[in-house]
Amino acid sequence: MTIHVQANSNIALVKYWGKRDPVLNLPAAGSVSMTLAGLTTTTSAAFGQPADTFEINGQVQTGKAAAKLSKFVDLVRERSGRTDGIAVKSSNDFPTAAGLASSASGFAALALAAARAAGLTLSPQELSVLARRGSGSAARSIAGGFVHWHRGARADGVDSYAESVAPASHWDLHCLVLVTAQGAKDLPSTDGMNLTMKTSPFYQAWIDTVETDIGDALQAISARDFQQLADVAERSCLTMHASGMAARPGVLYWNARTVELIHEVRRLRAGGSPCFFTIDAGPHVKVFCEANAADGLETLFRRHESVLDVLHATPGEGAHEVQA
Ligand code: DP6
């Protein structure tokens, strides 16, 4: 039986940056995100094959990439007792050439598709734990709307899962992804965070900020307090990047356009347009605003000399099965 699923990407409002267990992808601290309708991975999976095959955006995966995916599917095989191969086809509806992270939606979709195709019925919590093994941020894409990924305390990781704290319908926040470079990112987030952990004198200082920021972000989301969310999201982003910049050698994901756009967002806000920025392990700038300001800001940024492209996302659903 072939299973078809969709999963959306997500953007952290309080960042995940550092692991307490690199094999299980257990985070050193929790994080908070919004799941993004408009950045979607569609995946199909069927067991009963002589060997594993993975096709992503029409490209058959080989070597390390295929081995990583097979290792992930091994977790599903172990759990279900299956020993046969899987055929997976996956595609993103957003430009992968832009170097936008697709591991969150990709592994969330693969976790759900492979589990269902193997005949497993997993709870959302178990699916989040499974997706986390592929990529930490994928744990959050299992859930919809506004999401809290719990750090957890157990060594086996069963309590480190993400869950929705408010559905997508709770708050019509829009996220404009301002693309500032073409091509894949220089340093994968796994490597950037490991280097930060091992060598940055600011790493522990960063981790010490996270729990307070999570409390403030959850409160801001619950109250739909835009100003409070703006404050916490920008400080979480800047503190995370500061910890990386202090690594040896420094982890610096920004380009000149990134910095220009940070200033532009601040100018806009000072001029009375409520918006805030956040940036992940790459040079693109994600600008959040409320629904009534989104189209105006999109037009403005499309004309901006530092912006190559704009993707427009809204709060989205968690990973779910779809018809073929
Ligand atoms: C900066 O989830 O890509 O986007 O667990 O090693 O696969 P791995 O890392 P990944 O890291 C995301 C880092 C971030 C912040 C965030 O999404 O919370």
PDB file of C-alpha atoms and ligand atoms in Angstrom, residues 10 12 14-17 19 25 31 103 134-138 140 189-190 193 240 280-281, ligand 1:
ATOM      1  CA  ASN A  10       8.429  25.554  10.518  1.00  0.00           C
ATOM      2  CA  ALA A  12      11.558  28.837  15.330  1.00  0.00           C
ATOM      3  CA  VAL A  14      12.734  30.614  20.250  1.00  0.00           C
ATOM      4  CA  LYS A  15      15.655  28.796  18.648  1.00  0.00           C
ATOM      5  CA  TYR A  16      17.082  25.303  18.998  1.00  0.00           C
ATOM      6  CA  TRP A  17      20.890  25.527  18.884  1.00  0.00           C
ATOM      7  CA  LYS A  19      22.301  19.086  21.490  1.00  0.00           C
ATOM      8  CA  ASN A  25      19.043  14.663  18.427  1.00  0.00           C
ATOM      9  CA  SER A  31      12.214  25.687  21.495  1.00  0.00           C
ATOM     10  CA  SER A 103      14.886  18.899   6.601  1.00  0.00           C
ATOM     11  CA  GLY A 134      15.991  12.619  11.330  1.00  0.00           C
ATOM     12  CA  SER A 135      16.433  16.295  12.180  1.00  0.00           C
ATOM     13  CA  GLY A 136      15.737  18.054  15.469  1.00  0.00           C
ATOM     14  CA  SER A 137      13.475  20.711  13.988  1.00  0.00           C
ATOM     15  CA  ALA A 138      11.424  17.988  12.233  1.00  0.00           C
ATOM     16  CA  ARG A 140       8.134  20.417  15.520  1.00  0.00           C
ATOM     17  CA  SER A 189      23.056  23.607  11.043  1.00  0.00           C
ATOM     18  CA  THR A 190      24.217  20.343  12.667  1.00  0.00           C
ATOM     19  CA  MET A 193      25.646  24.086  16.406  1.00  0.00           C
ATOM     20  CA  MET A 240      21.747  32.291  19.140  1.00  0.00           C
ATOM     21  CA  ASP A 280      18.015  30.514  10.914  1.00  0.00           C
ATOM     22  CA  ALA A 281      21.240  28.798   9.870  1.00  0.00           C
TER      23      ALA A 281
HETATM   24  C1  DP6 B   1      18.873  27.524  13.372  1.00  0.00           C
HETATM   25  O1  DP6 B   1      16.921  20.888  13.032  1.00  0.00           O
HETATM   26  O2  DP6 B   1      18.385  21.606  11.098  1.00  0.00           O
HETATM   27  O3  DP6 B   1      17.029  26.487  12.307  1.00  0.00           O
HETATM   28  O4  DP6 B   1      18.851  18.564  14.496  1.00  0.00           O
HETATM   29  O5  DP6 B   1      21.098  18.843  13.481  1.00  0.00           O
HETATM   30  O6  DP6 B   1      19.127  18.366  12.017  1.00  0.00           O
HETATM   31  P1  DP6 B   1      19.628  19.013  13.296  1.00  0.00           P
HETATM   32  O7  DP6 B   1      19.425  20.581  13.133  1.00  0.00           O
HETATM   33  P2  DP6 B   1      18.220  21.438  12.550  1.00  0.00           P
HETATM   34  O8  DP6 B   1      18.509  22.823  13.277  1.00  0.00           O
HETATM   35  C2  DP6 B   1      17.713  23.954  13.163  1.00  0.00           C
HETATM   36  C3  DP6 B   1      18.436  25.128  13.721  1.00  0.00           C
HETATM   37  C4  DP6 B   1      17.781  26.474  13.494  1.00  0.00           C
HETATM   38  C5  DP6 B   1      16.923  26.883  14.672  1.00  0.00           C
HETATM   39  C6  DP6 B   1      15.608  26.175  14.828  1.00  0.00           C
HETATM   40  O9  DP6 B   1      14.992  25.773  13.816  1.00  0.00           O
HETATM   41  O10 DP6 B   1      15.177  26.041  15.983  1.00  0.00           O
END
